[in-house]
Amino acid sequence: MATLIENVGQKTLNHLDYVGGFSIQLWAVLRAMGASLPFVGNPYRWKASVGQMLQIGVSALPMVGLMAMCSGFILAMQGASELRRFGAMHYVIDLVAVGFTREMGPLLTAIAVSGRSGSAFAAEIGTMSVTEEIDALRVMAFEPVEFVLAPKYLAALIMVPCLTIASNVCGILAGGIFMFFTTHLSLGLYLHYVLTSIQLRDVISGLIKSLAFATIIVHVGCLEGFRVHGGPDAVGRSTTSAVVKSTFLVIVADVIFTAIFYYFTGKH
Amino acid sequence: MAIISIRNLVVEYDARRVLDGLNLDIEPGETMVLLGGSGSGKSTLLRQILGLERAHSGSVLVKGIDITRCSQLELRLVRRSIGVAFQSAALFNSLSVKDNVALALREHTALAPSIIDLMVWMNLAAVGLADFGHLHPQELSGGMKKRAAVARALALDPEILVFDEPSAGLDPIVAAELDELILLLKKAFQMTVVVVTHELPSAFRIADRIAMLHNGSFLAVGTKEEIRSNQHPRIRQFLDRVPDKMGKASEVAASFEKYLRGEEANP
């Protein structure tokens, strides 16, 4: 019994330690973000941010687009198989359009970025910790949070919402292609119905979610990297941990945000 | 006045005392070698001198500033006067050797790019890597990486140059070349040099004074001759390369036999 209580206590302390580390890191990076901004910040950090934007955003675009297209088809087909029985095929348009802008677009993008970039952040920073590069930065009078993390966070804050919009477009487009082949609905008319079914707040709520997801992915990935101690095996563990934790936290955050939007607007 | 002054320094990890009340003064312009076996606490002491870890108690004064208690801004200013060549070189793999050396100059000074290029070339030439600046660290040999790390450490013309195990993992010829480089740099730039090592030939070649660490305490601090003639049993054992007491072969064999028969839990 004593061992059980000890274990529960130790696990609780570990989780509190993680939350504390996450909060301290978030505060530190918010203070250091100014250095990464264009024109007013350090030009080398901004250059690093642009490099990160290419890696997080542009390189991920084909994968996110393809995932969104597939999911758009799945959503449309699953919806159509039920709605057809009630003669309500036109509701497939609402399902795809609203489903993607509010939910599927941000979530799919977050999962793709988490698997692609979150793991890369953990591996990069973990390797830097193991090879003493983080210590080298400190003794060269650089702040690792400003040097390594801030450009990644700024890039993610810009690129994850952009990818989310691209994901929404691809998913909705897939729905349009499905509707064209099943009901011969023209793409122009489909887009007209899409624009009447979604509202600006649907898009904005999705983008707010995507900003929260970007924060989770970058901070979990980097925190896992900074916490690496030991050898290359520890880097491998941190990479796996970064993907698992960030995906889990993204879904938890999604529930919380959806609940908030549901209770505040009564529509989500 | 000492450029580095360590007073009653105590470091503990999980209630295990790693450094036990150390006192040491390093004078400007001298080469101090921190000598000791594995686990003696020399790397921990180095990390304290660099302000990379928090001490349990005591103080480390670098240029009169107590880096165990100073602000982050003061610590950053102190660090700009220290150049460090890490054991693993710790070069940034995403940057070329030239950019590794230029990094601190670009970010901490307002020098024109042409001046920075010239300074980078001079630093690389000083360590014999003038023609290798365009390469990335992964394209260099072990000895070249260490020399590139020295060039990077020299970038801001530091008052204190710190080497962590400079000869580790190098063949005797390259290690000797690195020793000569340290001597040459000290003569040319009049720096204070702190070297952590367990390599005896290297230590006795480059040191002005040697501090011998064992179990987190200094056994002796003195000149090369003083250390050589010291009769402390542990220092003699270290210098004469005598292994710790081991069991006799027959006793070890008997112990293993017992273990295999299940009569002993651990041989």
Coordinates of C-alpha atoms in Angstrom, one line a residue, chain A residues 31 42-45 47 124 127-144 146-148 229, chain B residues 47 50 52 72 76-77 79-80 82 84 86-95 100 103-104 106-108 152 156 164:
Chain A
R31 CA 9.8 37.2 -23.5
N42 CA 17.6 40.2 -34.5
P43 CA 18.0 39.6 -38.3
Y44 CA 19.6 36.2 -37.7
R45 CA 16.7 35.0 -35.6
K47 CA 16.3 34.3 -40.9
E124 CA 17.3 18.3 -33.0
T127 CA 21.0 15.9 -30.1
M128 CA 22.2 19.4 -29.3
S129 CA 21.9 18.6 -25.6
V130 CA 23.8 15.3 -25.9
T131 CA 26.6 16.8 -28.0
E132 CA 27.0 19.8 -25.6
E133 CA 25.8 22.3 -28.2
I134 CA 23.3 23.7 -25.8
D135 CA 26.0 24.2 -23.2
A136 CA 28.2 25.8 -25.9
L137 CA 25.4 28.3 -26.7
R138 CA 25.2 29.2 -23.0
V139 CA 28.9 29.8 -22.6
M140 CA 29.0 31.8 -25.8
A141 CA 26.5 34.1 -24.0
F142 CA 23.5 33.0 -26.1
E143 CA 20.1 32.2 -24.5
P144 CA 19.1 28.7 -26.0
E146 CA 15.9 32.7 -27.8
F147 CA 18.4 31.0 -30.2
V148 CA 16.7 27.7 -30.7
H229 CA 20.1 13.5 -20.6
Chain B
R47 CA 30.8 23.5 -15.2
L50 CA 31.4 28.3 -16.6
L52 CA 26.4 26.0 -16.2
Q72 CA 21.7 36.7 -16.0
R76 CA 26.4 36.8 -20.0
L77 CA 29.0 39.6 -19.8
R79 CA 30.9 34.6 -20.4
R80 CA 31.9 36.9 -23.2
I82 CA 35.6 33.2 -21.5
V84 CA 35.5 27.2 -24.1
F86 CA 34.4 21.4 -25.1
Q87 CA 35.5 17.7 -24.9
S88 CA 33.2 16.8 -27.8
A89 CA 34.1 20.1 -29.6
A90 CA 30.3 20.9 -29.5
L91 CA 30.5 22.6 -33.0
F92 CA 27.1 23.5 -34.4
N93 CA 26.5 20.8 -37.1
S94 CA 24.1 22.9 -39.1
L95 CA 26.8 25.6 -39.7
N100 CA 30.8 28.4 -36.2
L103 CA 28.7 33.2 -34.9
A104 CA 29.7 35.1 -31.7
R106 CA 28.2 38.5 -35.8
E107 CA 25.9 38.5 -32.9
H108 CA 27.9 40.1 -30.1
R152 CA 35.6 29.3 -32.1
L156 CA 35.9 37.1 -29.1
D164 CA 37.7 20.2 -21.3

